[in-house]
mmCIF file of C-alpha atoms and ligand atoms in Angstrom:
data_model
loop_
_atom_site.group_PDB
_atom_site.id
_atom_site.type_symbol
_atom_site.label_atom_id
_atom_site.label_comp_id
_atom_site.label_asym_id
_atom_site.label_seq_id
_atom_site.Cartn_x
_atom_site.Cartn_y
_atom_site.Cartn_z
ATOM 1 C CA MET A 958 -30.950 9.589 -80.157
ATOM 2 C CA ALA A 959 -34.377 8.410 -82.379
ATOM 3 C CA ASP A 960 -35.566 4.872 -81.603
ATOM 4 C CA ARG A 961 -34.243 2.188 -84.088
ATOM 5 C CA ASN A 962 -35.620 -0.930 -85.465
ATOM 6 C CA ILE A 963 -33.432 -3.674 -84.567
ATOM 7 C CA GLN A 964 -33.802 -6.817 -86.878
ATOM 8 C CA VAL A 965 -32.132 -10.355 -86.786
ATOM 9 C CA THR A 966 -31.943 -11.867 -89.790
ATOM 10 C CA LEU A 967 -30.170 -14.768 -91.387
ATOM 11 C CA ALA A 968 -26.425 -14.557 -92.681
ATOM 12 C CA ASN A 969 -26.310 -17.976 -93.532
ATOM 13 C CA ARG A 970 -28.483 -20.791 -94.564
ATOM 14 C CA PRO A 971 -27.489 -23.301 -91.573
ATOM 15 C CA SER A 972 -26.796 -27.008 -92.627
ATOM 16 C CA GLY A 973 -26.874 -28.869 -89.258
ATOM 17 C CA TRP A 974 -27.198 -27.378 -86.017
ATOM 18 C CA VAL A 975 -27.621 -23.914 -86.451
ATOM 19 C CA LYS A 976 -25.138 -21.362 -84.964
ATOM 20 C CA GLU A 977 -25.176 -17.899 -83.674
ATOM 21 C CA SER A 978 -23.190 -16.943 -86.622
ATOM 22 C CA ASP A 979 -25.764 -17.960 -88.834
ATOM 23 C CA PHE A 980 -27.566 -14.780 -87.742
ATOM 24 C CA LYS A 981 -26.566 -11.178 -87.881
ATOM 25 C CA ILE A 982 -28.294 -8.115 -86.231
ATOM 26 C CA VAL A 983 -29.540 -5.223 -88.512
ATOM 27 C CA ASP A 984 -30.262 -1.254 -87.332
ATOM 28 C CA ARG A 985 -32.910 -0.050 -89.452
ATOM 29 C CA ASP A 986 -34.765 3.372 -89.256
ATOM 30 C CA VAL A 987 -38.514 2.810 -87.746
ATOM 31 C CA PRO A 988 -40.722 2.720 -90.638
ATOM 32 C CA LYS A 989 -43.567 5.317 -91.028
ATOM 33 C CA PRO A 990 -47.309 4.307 -91.524
ATOM 34 C CA GLY A 991 -48.663 5.330 -94.698
ATOM 35 C CA ALA A 992 -52.345 5.688 -95.232
ATOM 36 C CA GLY A 993 -54.532 2.733 -93.643
ATOM 37 C CA GLN A 994 -51.665 1.583 -91.655
ATOM 38 C CA VAL A 995 -50.650 0.792 -88.335
ATOM 39 C CA LEU A 996 -47.156 1.046 -86.709
ATOM 40 C CA VAL A 997 -46.260 -2.028 -83.934
ATOM 41 C CA ARG A 998 -44.234 -1.842 -81.442
ATOM 42 C CA ASN A 999 -43.250 -5.491 -80.765
ATOM 43 C CA LEU A 1000 -43.288 -6.265 -76.607
ATOM 44 C CA TRP A 1001 -42.755 -10.194 -76.841
ATOM 45 C CA LEU A 1002 -41.415 -12.646 -79.620
ATOM 46 C CA SER A 1003 -42.150 -16.163 -79.745
ATOM 47 C CA LEU A 1004 -39.452 -18.565 -80.544
ATOM 48 C CA ASP A 1005 -41.022 -21.606 -82.029
ATOM 49 C CA PRO A 1006 -39.003 -25.188 -83.297
ATOM 50 C CA TYR A 1007 -40.514 -24.668 -86.796
ATOM 51 C CA MET A 1008 -38.652 -21.963 -87.312
ATOM 52 C CA ARG A 1009 -35.468 -24.031 -87.678
ATOM 53 C CA GLY A 1010 -37.136 -25.352 -90.945
ATOM 54 C CA ARG A 1011 -38.084 -22.104 -92.233
ATOM 55 C CA MET A 1012 -34.012 -21.332 -92.199
ATOM 56 C CA ASN A 1013 -33.778 -23.351 -94.847
ATOM 57 C CA ASP A 1014 -35.938 -21.358 -96.911
ATOM 58 C CA VAL A 1015 -35.174 -18.085 -99.088
ATOM 59 C CA ARG A 1016 -36.718 -15.917 -96.502
ATOM 60 C CA SER A 1017 -34.497 -13.011 -95.237
ATOM 61 C CA TYR A 1018 -35.746 -13.339 -91.919
ATOM 62 C CA ALA A 1019 -37.346 -16.354 -89.985
ATOM 63 C CA ALA A 1020 -41.136 -14.688 -89.596
ATOM 64 C CA SER A 1021 -42.658 -15.214 -86.430
ATOM 65 C CA VAL A 1022 -45.664 -14.600 -84.003
ATOM 66 C CA THR A 1023 -45.122 -11.193 -81.852
ATOM 67 C CA VAL A 1024 -47.345 -9.425 -79.345
ATOM 68 C CA GLY A 1025 -47.113 -5.916 -79.593
ATOM 69 C CA GLU A 1026 -48.632 -2.461 -78.929
ATOM 70 C CA VAL A 1027 -50.139 -0.041 -81.682
ATOM 71 C CA VAL A 1028 -47.966 3.249 -81.542
ATOM 72 C CA GLU A 1029 -49.217 4.824 -84.502
ATOM 73 C CA SER A 1030 -52.630 4.143 -86.523
ATOM 74 C CA ASN A 1031 -53.602 5.675 -89.762
ATOM 75 C CA ASN A 1032 -56.362 2.536 -89.796
ATOM 76 C CA PRO A 1033 -60.164 3.245 -88.179
ATOM 77 C CA ALA A 1034 -60.029 -0.429 -86.740
ATOM 78 C CA LEU A 1035 -57.200 -0.126 -84.395
ATOM 79 C CA LYS A 1036 -56.327 2.533 -82.296
ATOM 80 C CA LYS A 1037 -53.386 3.464 -80.620
ATOM 81 C CA GLY A 1038 -52.510 1.526 -77.488
ATOM 82 C CA ASP A 1039 -54.375 -1.748 -78.694
ATOM 83 C CA HIS A 1040 -52.381 -4.682 -78.514
ATOM 84 C CA VAL A 1041 -52.083 -7.162 -81.357
ATOM 85 C CA LEU A 1042 -50.592 -10.679 -82.257
ATOM 86 C CA GLY A 1043 -48.602 -9.969 -85.729
ATOM 87 C CA TYR A 1044 -46.276 -11.771 -87.668
ATOM 88 C CA TYR A 1045 -43.657 -9.152 -87.856
ATOM 89 C CA GLY A 1046 -40.193 -11.960 -87.564
ATOM 90 C CA TRP A 1047 -37.527 -10.984 -85.330
ATOM 91 C CA GLN A 1048 -37.722 -7.247 -85.238
ATOM 92 C CA GLN A 1049 -38.992 -4.359 -82.940
ATOM 93 C CA TYR A 1050 -41.360 -2.727 -84.920
ATOM 94 C CA GLY A 1051 -43.805 -3.989 -87.573
ATOM 95 C CA LEU A 1052 -45.970 -1.905 -90.312
ATOM 96 C CA SER A 1053 -49.204 -3.352 -91.279
ATOM 97 C CA ASP A 1054 -52.634 -2.552 -93.189
ATOM 98 C CA GLY A 1055 -54.083 -4.005 -90.250
ATOM 99 C CA ARG A 1056 -55.631 -7.313 -92.120
ATOM 100 C CA GLU A 1057 -53.763 -10.009 -90.451
ATOM 101 C CA LEU A 1058 -53.475 -8.214 -87.217
ATOM 102 C CA GLN A 1059 -55.340 -9.950 -84.063
ATOM 103 C CA LYS A 1060 -56.713 -7.726 -80.906
ATOM 104 C CA VAL A 1061 -55.528 -9.580 -77.590
ATOM 105 C CA ASP A 1062 -57.041 -8.146 -74.454
ATOM 106 C CA GLY A 1063 -53.889 -7.810 -72.072
ATOM 107 C CA LYS A 1064 -56.480 -7.437 -68.706
ATOM 108 C CA ALA A 1065 -58.006 -10.974 -69.719
ATOM 109 C CA ALA A 1066 -54.225 -12.747 -69.516
ATOM 110 C CA PRO A 1067 -50.768 -11.385 -69.575
ATOM 111 C CA LEU A 1068 -49.621 -10.536 -73.050
ATOM 112 C CA SER A 1069 -47.148 -13.359 -72.992
ATOM 113 C CA ALA A 1070 -49.392 -15.966 -72.504
ATOM 114 C CA TYR A 1071 -51.462 -15.390 -76.292
ATOM 115 C CA LEU A 1072 -47.874 -16.425 -77.554
ATOM 116 C CA GLY A 1073 -48.019 -19.745 -75.364
ATOM 117 C CA THR A 1074 -50.910 -21.460 -73.325
ATOM 118 C CA LEU A 1075 -53.373 -19.117 -74.706
ATOM 119 C CA GLY A 1076 -51.858 -19.119 -78.365
ATOM 120 C CA MET A 1077 -50.678 -21.387 -81.129
ATOM 121 C CA PRO A 1078 -48.539 -24.234 -78.348
ATOM 122 C CA GLY A 1079 -51.804 -24.292 -76.455
ATOM 123 C CA LEU A 1080 -54.082 -24.603 -79.605
ATOM 124 C CA THR A 1081 -51.707 -27.411 -80.962
ATOM 125 C CA ALA A 1082 -51.993 -29.460 -77.605
ATOM 126 C CA TRP A 1083 -55.554 -29.070 -77.633
ATOM 127 C CA PHE A 1084 -56.514 -30.308 -81.175
ATOM 128 C CA GLY A 1085 -53.793 -33.077 -81.241
ATOM 129 C CA LEU A 1086 -54.858 -34.437 -77.945
ATOM 130 C CA ILE A 1087 -58.498 -34.062 -78.490
ATOM 131 C CA ASP A 1088 -59.440 -34.392 -82.365
ATOM 132 C CA ILE A 1089 -56.488 -36.974 -83.216
ATOM 133 C CA GLY A 1090 -55.744 -38.613 -79.907
ATOM 134 C CA ALA A 1091 -59.489 -38.697 -78.825
ATOM 135 C CA PRO A 1092 -58.525 -39.776 -74.929
ATOM 136 C CA LYS A 1093 -61.226 -41.776 -72.957
ATOM 137 C CA PRO A 1094 -61.172 -41.702 -69.356
ATOM 138 C CA GLY A 1095 -58.714 -44.219 -67.727
ATOM 139 C CA GLU A 1096 -56.509 -44.490 -70.225
ATOM 140 C CA THR A 1097 -52.748 -43.634 -70.726
ATOM 141 C CA VAL A 1098 -51.299 -40.648 -72.173
ATOM 142 C CA VAL A 1099 -47.440 -40.343 -72.962
ATOM 143 C CA VAL A 1100 -46.330 -36.859 -74.702
ATOM 144 C CA SER A 1101 -42.474 -36.162 -75.227
ATOM 145 C CA ALA A 1102 -41.009 -32.776 -74.569
ATOM 146 C CA ALA A 1103 -43.463 -32.937 -71.815
ATOM 147 C CA ALA A 1104 -41.776 -29.994 -70.207
ATOM 148 C CA GLY A 1105 -42.365 -27.357 -73.380
ATOM 149 C CA ALA A 1106 -44.750 -25.036 -74.495
ATOM 150 C CA VAL A 1107 -46.702 -27.737 -76.082
ATOM 151 C CA GLY A 1108 -46.109 -30.695 -73.970
ATOM 152 C CA SER A 1109 -46.695 -29.186 -70.651
ATOM 153 C CA VAL A 1110 -50.684 -28.730 -72.074
ATOM 154 C CA VAL A 1111 -50.998 -32.028 -73.420
ATOM 155 C CA GLY A 1112 -50.325 -33.642 -70.164
ATOM 156 C CA GLN A 1113 -52.557 -31.276 -68.142
ATOM 157 C CA ILE A 1114 -55.458 -31.921 -70.811
ATOM 158 C CA ALA A 1115 -54.674 -35.582 -70.248
ATOM 159 C CA LYS A 1116 -55.694 -35.234 -66.605
ATOM 160 C CA ILE A 1117 -58.547 -33.311 -67.138
ATOM 161 C CA LYS A 1118 -59.703 -35.930 -69.310
ATOM 162 C CA GLY A 1119 -59.115 -38.380 -66.597
ATOM 163 C CA CYS A 1120 -56.151 -40.345 -67.718
ATOM 164 C CA ARG A 1121 -52.936 -41.208 -66.547
ATOM 165 C CA ALA A 1122 -50.469 -38.656 -68.064
ATOM 166 C CA VAL A 1123 -46.826 -39.331 -68.180
ATOM 167 C CA GLY A 1124 -44.090 -37.093 -70.022
ATOM 168 C CA ILE A 1125 -41.097 -37.724 -71.192
ATOM 169 C CA ALA A 1126 -38.329 -34.816 -70.906
ATOM 170 C CA GLY A 1127 -34.665 -34.131 -70.939
ATOM 171 C CA GLY A 1128 -33.203 -33.749 -67.222
ATOM 172 C CA LYS A 1129 -34.088 -34.425 -63.198
ATOM 173 C CA ASP A 1130 -35.069 -30.923 -62.882
ATOM 174 C CA LYS A 1131 -37.406 -31.026 -65.793
ATOM 175 C CA CYS A 1132 -39.282 -34.217 -64.818
ATOM 176 C CA THR A 1133 -39.812 -32.890 -61.113
ATOM 177 C CA HIS A 1134 -41.878 -30.097 -62.397
ATOM 178 C CA VAL A 1135 -43.897 -31.981 -65.078
ATOM 179 C CA VAL A 1136 -44.768 -34.141 -61.923
ATOM 180 C CA LYS A 1137 -44.845 -31.604 -58.993
ATOM 181 C CA ASP A 1138 -45.903 -28.329 -60.115
ATOM 182 C CA LEU A 1139 -48.004 -29.841 -63.372
ATOM 183 C CA GLY A 1140 -49.633 -32.401 -61.976
ATOM 184 C CA PHE A 1141 -48.769 -35.248 -64.495
ATOM 185 C CA ASP A 1142 -48.627 -38.791 -62.864
ATOM 186 C CA ALA A 1143 -44.578 -39.414 -63.976
ATOM 187 C CA CYS A 1144 -42.218 -38.137 -66.021
ATOM 188 C CA ILE A 1145 -39.373 -40.180 -67.565
ATOM 189 C CA ASP A 1146 -35.970 -38.664 -67.811
ATOM 190 C CA TYR A 1147 -34.925 -39.742 -71.403
ATOM 191 C CA LYS A 1148 -31.043 -38.670 -70.494
ATOM 192 C CA ALA A 1149 -30.682 -41.027 -67.695
ATOM 193 C CA GLY A 1150 -30.320 -43.873 -70.025
ATOM 194 C CA ASN A 1151 -33.207 -46.324 -69.072
ATOM 195 C CA LEU A 1152 -35.748 -45.140 -71.314
ATOM 196 C CA MET A 1153 -37.454 -48.672 -71.921
ATOM 197 C CA LYS A 1154 -37.427 -49.873 -68.530
ATOM 198 C CA ASP A 1155 -38.731 -46.498 -67.167
ATOM 199 C CA LEU A 1156 -41.216 -46.589 -69.308
ATOM 200 C CA ALA A 1157 -42.639 -49.895 -68.869
ATOM 201 C CA GLU A 1158 -42.598 -48.900 -65.288
ATOM 202 C CA ALA A 1159 -44.705 -45.498 -66.176
ATOM 203 C CA THR A 1160 -47.062 -47.294 -68.062
ATOM 204 C CA PRO A 1161 -48.303 -50.678 -66.448
ATOM 205 C CA LYS A 1162 -51.385 -50.837 -68.687
ATOM 206 C CA GLY A 1163 -49.297 -49.793 -71.584
ATOM 207 C CA ILE A 1164 -49.650 -46.714 -73.603
ATOM 208 C CA ASP A 1165 -52.990 -45.147 -75.524
ATOM 209 C CA ILE A 1166 -52.169 -41.999 -76.710
ATOM 210 C CA TYR A 1167 -48.758 -40.912 -77.637
ATOM 211 C CA PHE A 1168 -48.366 -37.411 -78.410
ATOM 212 C CA GLU A 1169 -45.149 -36.996 -80.553
ATOM 213 C CA ASN A 1170 -42.701 -33.756 -80.349
ATOM 214 C CA VAL A 1171 -39.448 -35.887 -80.950
ATOM 215 C CA GLY A 1172 -39.207 -38.724 -82.935
ATOM 216 C CA GLY A 1173 -36.163 -40.669 -83.235
ATOM 217 C CA ASP A 1174 -35.294 -43.329 -80.484
ATOM 218 C CA ILE A 1175 -38.295 -42.141 -78.217
ATOM 219 C CA LEU A 1176 -40.389 -42.884 -80.935
ATOM 220 C CA GLU A 1177 -39.126 -46.783 -81.300
ATOM 221 C CA ALA A 1178 -39.384 -46.863 -77.495
ATOM 222 C CA VAL A 1179 -42.744 -45.952 -77.131
ATOM 223 C CA ALA A 1180 -43.831 -48.221 -80.155
ATOM 224 C CA LEU A 1181 -43.125 -51.433 -78.065
ATOM 225 C CA ARG A 1182 -45.580 -50.053 -75.400
ATOM 226 C CA LEU A 1183 -48.591 -49.291 -77.578
ATOM 227 C CA ASN A 1184 -51.760 -50.839 -77.165
ATOM 228 C CA PRO A 1185 -54.059 -52.204 -79.754
ATOM 229 C CA PHE A 1186 -55.933 -49.389 -81.164
ATOM 230 C CA ALA A 1187 -53.359 -46.831 -79.927
ATOM 231 C CA ARG A 1188 -53.386 -43.246 -81.297
ATOM 232 C CA ILE A 1189 -50.329 -41.092 -82.132
ATOM 233 C CA PRO A 1190 -51.052 -37.264 -83.202
ATOM 234 C CA LEU A 1191 -47.820 -36.288 -85.058
ATOM 235 C CA CYS A 1192 -47.226 -32.776 -83.930
ATOM 236 C CA GLY A 1193 -43.154 -32.499 -84.268
ATOM 237 C CA LEU A 1194 -39.890 -34.484 -85.034
ATOM 238 C CA ILE A 1195 -37.557 -31.861 -82.820
ATOM 239 C CA SER A 1196 -34.750 -34.435 -82.492
ATOM 240 C CA GLN A 1197 -34.605 -34.520 -86.428
ATOM 241 C CA TYR A 1198 -34.594 -30.608 -87.098
ATOM 242 C CA ASN A 1199 -30.899 -29.906 -86.860
ATOM 243 C CA SER A 1200 -30.118 -33.479 -88.590
ATOM 244 C CA THR A 1201 -28.858 -33.837 -92.396
ATOM 245 C CA GLN A 1202 -29.878 -37.470 -91.955
ATOM 246 C CA MET A 1203 -33.480 -38.622 -90.871
ATOM 247 C CA HIS A 1204 -34.282 -41.072 -88.324
ATOM 248 C CA GLY A 1205 -36.744 -43.791 -89.723
ATOM 249 C CA LEU A 1206 -39.038 -46.084 -87.556
ATOM 250 C CA ASN A 1207 -37.304 -49.681 -87.438
ATOM 251 C CA ASN A 1208 -40.421 -51.196 -85.564
ATOM 252 C CA LEU A 1209 -43.312 -50.274 -87.873
ATOM 253 C CA VAL A 1210 -44.306 -53.430 -88.024
ATOM 254 C CA LEU A 1211 -45.833 -52.910 -84.386
ATOM 255 C CA LEU A 1212 -47.895 -50.453 -85.713
ATOM 256 C CA LEU A 1213 -49.715 -53.116 -87.992
ATOM 257 C CA ILE A 1214 -50.036 -55.506 -85.551
ATOM 258 C CA ASN A 1215 -51.508 -52.960 -83.130
ATOM 259 C CA ARG A 1216 -54.067 -51.042 -85.840
ATOM 260 C CA VAL A 1217 -52.326 -48.041 -84.357
ATOM 261 C CA LYS A 1218 -53.714 -44.868 -85.851
ATOM 262 C CA LEU A 1219 -50.635 -42.162 -86.560
ATOM 263 C CA GLN A 1220 -51.572 -38.854 -88.176
ATOM 264 C CA GLY A 1221 -49.726 -35.776 -88.700
ATOM 265 C CA PHE A 1222 -51.273 -32.500 -88.032
ATOM 266 C CA ILE A 1223 -50.539 -28.827 -88.556
ATOM 267 C CA VAL A 1224 -52.441 -26.542 -85.969
ATOM 268 C CA SER A 1225 -53.594 -23.980 -89.043
ATOM 269 C CA ASP A 1226 -55.650 -26.530 -90.417
ATOM 270 C CA TYR A 1227 -57.977 -26.045 -87.242
ATOM 271 C CA ALA A 1228 -58.273 -22.214 -87.214
ATOM 272 C CA ASP A 1229 -61.961 -22.083 -87.832
ATOM 273 C CA ARG A 1230 -62.451 -24.319 -84.661
ATOM 274 C CA ALA A 1231 -59.727 -22.450 -82.752
ATOM 275 C CA PRO A 1232 -61.943 -19.813 -80.666
ATOM 276 C CA ALA A 1233 -63.905 -22.172 -79.135
ATOM 277 C CA ALA A 1234 -60.770 -24.326 -78.309
ATOM 278 C CA LEU A 1235 -59.142 -21.260 -76.917
ATOM 279 C CA ALA A 1236 -62.145 -20.123 -74.814
ATOM 280 C CA GLU A 1237 -61.612 -23.769 -72.819
ATOM 281 C CA LEU A 1238 -58.115 -23.265 -72.580
ATOM 282 C CA VAL A 1239 -58.690 -19.753 -70.938
ATOM 283 C CA LYS A 1240 -61.506 -21.595 -68.779
ATOM 284 C CA TRP A 1241 -58.883 -24.085 -67.374
ATOM 285 C CA VAL A 1242 -55.951 -21.558 -66.887
ATOM 286 C CA ALA A 1243 -58.377 -19.348 -64.811
ATOM 287 C CA GLN A 1244 -59.729 -22.586 -62.838
ATOM 288 C CA GLY A 1245 -56.412 -23.529 -62.049
ATOM 289 C CA LYS A 1246 -56.277 -26.906 -63.982
ATOM 290 C CA ILE A 1247 -53.321 -25.592 -66.416
ATOM 291 C CA LYS A 1248 -50.289 -24.279 -65.015
ATOM 292 C CA TYR A 1249 -47.828 -22.464 -67.518
ATOM 293 C CA ARG A 1250 -44.215 -21.504 -67.328
ATOM 294 C CA GLU A 1251 -42.065 -19.552 -69.596
ATOM 295 C CA THR A 1252 -38.464 -18.927 -70.180
ATOM 296 C CA ILE A 1253 -37.626 -15.482 -71.238
ATOM 297 C CA ALA A 1254 -34.511 -13.834 -73.314
ATOM 298 C CA ASN A 1255 -34.294 -9.931 -72.794
ATOM 299 C CA GLY A 1256 -33.492 -8.189 -76.006
ATOM 300 C CA ILE A 1257 -33.746 -8.877 -79.781
ATOM 301 C CA GLU A 1258 -30.143 -9.278 -79.918
ATOM 302 C CA ASN A 1259 -30.339 -12.219 -77.561
ATOM 303 C CA ALA A 1260 -33.135 -14.224 -79.996
ATOM 304 C CA PRO A 1261 -30.404 -16.162 -81.911
ATOM 305 C CA SER A 1262 -28.719 -17.799 -78.844
ATOM 306 C CA ALA A 1263 -32.463 -18.094 -77.010
ATOM 307 C CA PHE A 1264 -33.602 -19.663 -80.229
ATOM 308 C CA ILE A 1265 -30.392 -22.026 -80.311
ATOM 309 C CA GLY A 1266 -30.999 -23.036 -76.512
ATOM 310 C CA MET A 1267 -34.746 -23.835 -76.767
ATOM 311 C CA LEU A 1268 -33.847 -26.400 -79.723
ATOM 312 C CA LYS A 1269 -30.944 -28.064 -77.220
ATOM 313 C CA GLY A 1270 -33.573 -27.918 -74.441
ATOM 314 C CA ALA A 1271 -32.412 -24.904 -72.335
ATOM 315 C CA ASN A 1272 -36.036 -24.014 -71.738
ATOM 316 C CA VAL A 1273 -38.874 -25.208 -69.798
ATOM 317 C CA GLY A 1274 -42.072 -24.099 -70.747
ATOM 318 C CA LYS A 1275 -42.517 -21.531 -73.428
ATOM 319 C CA GLN A 1276 -39.499 -19.590 -75.126
ATOM 320 C CA LEU A 1277 -40.016 -15.986 -74.991
ATOM 321 C CA VAL A 1278 -38.154 -12.994 -75.925
ATOM 322 C CA LYS A 1279 -38.842 -9.621 -73.704
ATOM 323 C CA LEU A 1280 -38.511 -6.965 -76.464
ATOM 324 C CA ALA A 1281 -39.522 -3.880 -74.228
HETATM 325 N N1 NAP B 773 -47.685 -29.201 -85.519
HETATM 326 C C1 NAP B 773 -47.877 -28.306 -85.485
HETATM 327 O O1 NAP B 773 -48.816 -27.713 -85.741
HETATM 328 C C2 NAP B 773 -46.780 -28.072 -84.231
HETATM 329 C C3 NAP B 773 -47.305 -26.719 -83.775
HETATM 330 C C4 NAP B 773 -46.445 -26.287 -82.689
HETATM 331 C C5 NAP B 773 -45.170 -27.039 -82.168
HETATM 332 N N2 NAP B 773 -44.925 -28.177 -82.748
HETATM 333 C C6 NAP B 773 -43.793 -29.216 -82.504
HETATM 334 O O2 NAP B 773 -44.251 -29.558 -81.175
HETATM 335 C C7 NAP B 773 -42.687 -29.670 -80.678
HETATM 336 C C8 NAP B 773 -42.680 -28.926 -79.256
HETATM 337 O O3 NAP B 773 -42.804 -27.703 -79.751
HETATM 338 P P1 NAP B 773 -42.681 -26.494 -78.323
HETATM 339 O O4 NAP B 773 -42.874 -25.220 -79.122
HETATM 340 O O5 NAP B 773 -43.652 -26.815 -77.617
HETATM 341 O O6 NAP B 773 -41.191 -26.523 -77.754
HETATM 342 P P2 NAP B 773 -40.329 -26.872 -76.515
HETATM 343 O O7 NAP B 773 -40.871 -28.030 -76.402
HETATM 344 O O8 NAP B 773 -41.183 -25.616 -75.699
HETATM 345 O O9 NAP B 773 -39.293 -26.592 -76.944
HETATM 346 C C9 NAP B 773 -38.521 -27.784 -77.302
HETATM 347 C C10 NAP B 773 -37.973 -28.976 -76.396
HETATM 348 O O10 NAP B 773 -37.954 -30.004 -77.328
HETATM 349 C C11 NAP B 773 -36.929 -31.211 -76.698
HETATM 350 N N3 NAP B 773 -35.967 -31.405 -77.603
HETATM 351 C C12 NAP B 773 -34.885 -30.986 -78.132
HETATM 352 N N4 NAP B 773 -33.912 -32.048 -78.836
HETATM 353 C C13 NAP B 773 -34.724 -33.025 -78.421
HETATM 354 C C14 NAP B 773 -34.469 -34.462 -79.114
HETATM 355 N N5 NAP B 773 -33.491 -34.832 -79.698
HETATM 356 N N6 NAP B 773 -34.933 -35.631 -78.064
HETATM 357 C C15 NAP B 773 -36.059 -35.181 -77.003
HETATM 358 N N7 NAP B 773 -36.284 -33.835 -77.043
HETATM 359 C C16 NAP B 773 -35.499 -32.734 -77.534
HETATM 360 C C17 NAP B 773 -36.161 -29.989 -75.395
HETATM 361 O O11 NAP B 773 -36.534 -30.437 -74.139
HETATM 362 P P3 NAP B 773 -35.568 -31.501 -73.332
HETATM 363 O O12 NAP B 773 -35.033 -30.828 -72.616
HETATM 364 O O13 NAP B 773 -37.133 -32.618 -72.891
HETATM 365 O O14 NAP B 773 -35.041 -32.164 -74.259
HETATM 366 C C18 NAP B 773 -36.695 -28.353 -75.820
HETATM 367 O O15 NAP B 773 -36.811 -27.968 -74.419
HETATM 368 C C19 NAP B 773 -41.812 -29.149 -81.837
HETATM 369 O O16 NAP B 773 -41.488 -30.460 -82.420
HETATM 370 C C20 NAP B 773 -42.371 -28.712 -82.613
HETATM 371 O O17 NAP B 773 -42.192 -28.626 -83.821
HETATM 372 C C21 NAP B 773 -46.074 -28.456 -84.122
#
């Protein structure tokens, strides 16, 4: 049977928690490249929390970053066998005129790493912590979603910069991984029910940088431990993404009293400086100073359940789907 291009598209725009029934599987012909075009077979699909927001848009499927292999080329800039980062969404094949494709070297690093530590999540950690957090040796850095793709890199960069790194993650196993495998100084299991007490014990000198990935109650608890002139790189608010009601910050006054800088950011703002940051991440991974885990689902049909699982914390490290 001829190869098919299986896609996952939205069946409904979700309201509140996204469900598997909000997606549908579509079976299409593999497209044929025209003049100047390339056909890419996607090998890895990245699943990212921001896609939940995109599902409220009018797109037919959630666009996403993929790593793939050029299988046919009518474009002199790309040849068969080249590996590329593309923005093809949840599907097995993609067609492109090559302009937005970025070549990656599968010999320098495993291809999947370009979607995680050596890709968008790693760069998010780098720019949020280094540019906005401006860590100084001896300071205390706290990061939420610490066992995830971004958070795991944040804490390890904090250690490289001579800081005390404290993670917040859901469950004992994740916290053990964050401390034992990733080298954080401490990790708090926010699901254990002692967040304030555990946070106070893990941050005896207060908090100088809080890298925010989740929002809600955790941000309010952290606010009580912030030192004067603390910085909060506001990276994400995953606790709100499936909520129909937004959670405010009741103790905002603490940010005023402590002259805290809170800055939201989007990693694409730093595109011009990404190559330099990426070179540093590549070096740290090669030196063993940054380690990473991946959680891998197999097959495009399993992308919806893996995506929902990631939003609920089923992943350790980067959530990926292996497509081929
Ligand atoms: N600003 C940017 O440019 C940018 C770029 C990339 C990512 N982000 C943001 O960064 C954050 C992390 O993204 P990621 O790709 O690294 O995902 P991730 O951390 O690998 O996966 C999401 C994690 O969020 C945690 N989580 C889910 N609901 C939670 C809740 N109610 N309270 C606390 N933790 C919760 C879960 O871990 P637990 O088991 O620990 O709960 C889950 O594993 C997200 O908010 C994302 O939107 C922002």
